[in-house]
Amino acid sequence: MQMSHKAGFVNIIGNPNVGKSTLMNAFVGERLSIITSKAQTTRHRILGIVNGEDFQIVLSDTPGIIKPAYEMQESMMNFVKSAFEDADILVYMVEIGEQNLKDEDFFKKIFYAKIPVLLLLNKIDNSNQEQLEEQVAFWKEKVPNAEIFPISALQNFNVPEVFERIIQLLPESPAYYPKDQLTDKPERFFVNETIREKILLNYAKEIPYAVEIVTEEFHETDTIIRIRSVIMVERDTQKGIIIGHKGAALKKVGTDARVDLEKFFGKQIHIELYVKVNKNWRSNANMLKRFGYNQ
């Protein structure tokens, strides 16, 4: 008898910085989404695919929900809206102490969702039993249609249980992607994201948010990958800060990125980084399209 196969789209939404990317990476087992302590790290919808003998989970990590302040953020919120449209299961993540969504309209969509909703109460390692019980009661009342799971994505607490529940809830369906595929994103996307993560970690203030990465060359042989990437900034002053004294800051970004990329691709990496000024790219529709924000 043919064993039935389940497959579906599981979309993860929530405010910035609640641990969506950490959860997705725990599920997929690879660092697909960049994880830093700065808000708004994820700018795109990133698909991660988890395959089993009789199931395929297509996970989508979305940007944190914000009130958009400029065009790039509008585009980021469109990714979140589309997450409601094609989900089979919705995972809504909140963290201990959080009481509301940044956008009430999204909240209504969760409330009236016709699909299963799993509400994950993350970072419970930062709370005590009393606070946890209060929070569970609060969210039960606020989102009565959701199943609530207290978790710690970072410590992997209760994450396997959530994963099992997702498999139970998946609809019967053939696989949507080849079974050996991890993501729908090309290699250059992960190069860009890794470099961007290093910039988020190494620079303060607005610098990381004014930056976009374009990988212009990606040449792979059996033993080595040669990469040439451009770091795009909005102003000359930002270019100077990225490069640093005698190029030291830029060199550190390149070294840190190379270490991670060698782990990710399992090969030796040679990476060259350049910095270019592209004035006000975040408000330029053509530029946003080029960087994959406007679908």
Coordinates of C-alpha atoms in Angstrom, one line a residue, residues 133-279:
E133 CA 1.3 31.2 33.4
E134 CA 0.2 34.8 33.2
Q135 CA 1.4 35.1 29.7
V136 CA -0.2 31.8 28.5
A137 CA -3.5 33.0 30.0
F138 CA -3.2 36.4 28.4
W139 CA -2.5 34.9 24.9
K140 CA -5.3 32.3 25.3
E141 CA -7.8 35.1 25.7
K142 CA -6.3 37.2 23.0
V143 CA -6.0 34.5 20.3
P144 CA -8.5 31.8 21.3
N145 CA -8.0 30.0 17.9
A146 CA -4.3 29.3 18.5
E147 CA -2.5 26.4 20.1
I148 CA 0.0 27.8 22.6
F149 CA 3.5 26.4 23.0
P150 CA 6.0 27.9 25.5
I151 CA 9.4 27.5 23.9
S152 CA 13.1 28.6 23.9
A153 CA 14.2 28.6 20.3
L154 CA 17.8 29.3 21.4
Q155 CA 17.9 26.4 23.9
N156 CA 15.8 24.1 21.6
F157 CA 13.3 23.7 24.5
N158 CA 9.9 22.4 23.2
V159 CA 11.1 23.0 19.6
P160 CA 10.9 19.3 18.6
E161 CA 7.3 19.1 20.0
V162 CA 6.3 22.1 17.9
F163 CA 7.9 20.4 14.9
E164 CA 6.0 17.2 15.5
R165 CA 2.7 19.1 15.8
I166 CA 3.4 20.8 12.5
I167 CA 3.9 17.4 10.8
Q168 CA 0.5 16.3 12.3
L169 CA -1.2 19.3 10.9
L170 CA 0.2 19.2 7.4
P171 CA -2.3 18.5 4.6
E172 CA -1.8 15.4 2.5
S173 CA 0.1 16.5 -0.6
P174 CA 3.0 15.5 -2.8
A175 CA 6.3 17.4 -2.3
Y176 CA 6.5 20.9 -3.7
Y177 CA 10.2 20.9 -4.2
P178 CA 12.9 18.3 -4.9
K179 CA 13.6 16.3 -1.8
D180 CA 17.3 17.2 -1.7
Q181 CA 16.6 20.9 -1.8
L182 CA 17.2 23.1 1.3
T183 CA 15.9 26.4 0.1
D184 CA 14.6 28.3 -3.0
K185 CA 17.3 30.9 -2.8
P186 CA 20.4 30.9 -5.0
E187 CA 24.0 30.6 -3.5
R188 CA 24.6 34.4 -4.0
F189 CA 21.7 35.2 -1.7
F190 CA 23.4 33.4 1.2
V191 CA 26.7 35.1 0.4
N192 CA 24.9 38.5 0.6
E193 CA 23.1 37.6 3.8
T194 CA 26.2 36.4 5.5
I195 CA 28.1 39.6 4.7
R196 CA 25.1 41.6 5.8
E197 CA 25.1 39.7 9.1
K198 CA 28.7 40.6 9.7
I199 CA 28.0 44.2 9.1
L200 CA 25.1 44.1 11.6
L201 CA 27.5 42.6 14.2
N202 CA 30.4 44.9 13.5
Y203 CA 28.9 48.4 13.0
A204 CA 26.8 50.6 15.2
K205 CA 23.8 52.9 14.6
E206 CA 22.2 53.3 11.2
I207 CA 25.1 51.8 9.1
P208 CA 23.6 48.3 8.8
Y209 CA 20.2 49.6 7.7
A210 CA 21.7 51.7 4.9
V211 CA 23.6 48.7 3.5
E212 CA 22.8 46.3 0.7
I213 CA 25.0 43.6 -0.7
V214 CA 25.4 42.6 -4.4
T215 CA 27.5 39.5 -5.2
E216 CA 28.8 40.2 -8.7
E217 CA 30.9 37.1 -9.1
F218 CA 30.5 33.5 -7.8
H219 CA 32.9 31.0 -9.4
E220 CA 32.9 27.5 -8.0
T221 CA 35.4 24.8 -8.7
D222 CA 35.9 21.4 -7.0
T223 CA 38.1 22.9 -4.3
I224 CA 37.4 26.6 -4.0
I225 CA 34.7 29.3 -4.5
R226 CA 35.8 32.7 -5.6
I227 CA 33.4 35.5 -4.6
R228 CA 33.4 39.2 -5.4
S229 CA 30.8 41.3 -3.6
V230 CA 29.9 44.9 -3.5
I231 CA 28.7 46.6 -0.3
M232 CA 26.3 49.3 -1.3
V233 CA 25.9 52.4 1.1
E234 CA 23.9 55.6 0.8
R235 CA 26.5 58.2 1.7
D236 CA 30.3 58.8 1.4
T237 CA 30.6 59.0 5.2
Q238 CA 29.1 55.5 5.5
K239 CA 31.7 54.3 2.9
G240 CA 34.5 55.6 5.1
I241 CA 33.0 53.9 8.2
I242 CA 32.6 50.5 6.5
I243 CA 36.2 50.6 5.2
G244 CA 37.7 51.8 8.5
H245 CA 41.2 52.9 9.3
K246 CA 43.6 51.5 6.7
G247 CA 40.8 49.1 5.6
A248 CA 40.8 47.2 8.9
A249 CA 37.0 47.2 9.4
L250 CA 36.3 45.9 5.9
K251 CA 38.9 43.3 6.2
K252 CA 37.3 42.0 9.4
V253 CA 33.9 41.7 7.7
G254 CA 35.5 39.7 4.9
T255 CA 37.4 37.4 7.3
D256 CA 34.3 36.7 9.5
A257 CA 32.1 36.1 6.4
R258 CA 34.7 33.7 4.9
V259 CA 34.7 31.6 8.0
D260 CA 30.9 31.2 8.0
L261 CA 30.7 30.6 4.2
E262 CA 33.4 27.9 4.3
K263 CA 31.2 26.1 6.9
F264 CA 28.0 26.7 4.8
F265 CA 29.4 25.5 1.5
G266 CA 32.0 23.0 2.9
K267 CA 34.7 24.5 0.6
Q268 CA 37.6 26.9 0.7
I269 CA 36.4 30.5 0.0
H270 CA 38.2 33.4 -1.5
I271 CA 36.3 36.6 -1.0
E272 CA 36.9 40.2 -2.3
L273 CA 34.8 43.0 -0.9
Y274 CA 34.3 46.5 -2.4
V275 CA 32.2 49.5 -1.1
K276 CA 30.2 51.7 -3.5
V277 CA 28.0 54.7 -2.8
N278 CA 24.5 54.6 -4.2
K279 CA 22.6 57.6 -3.0

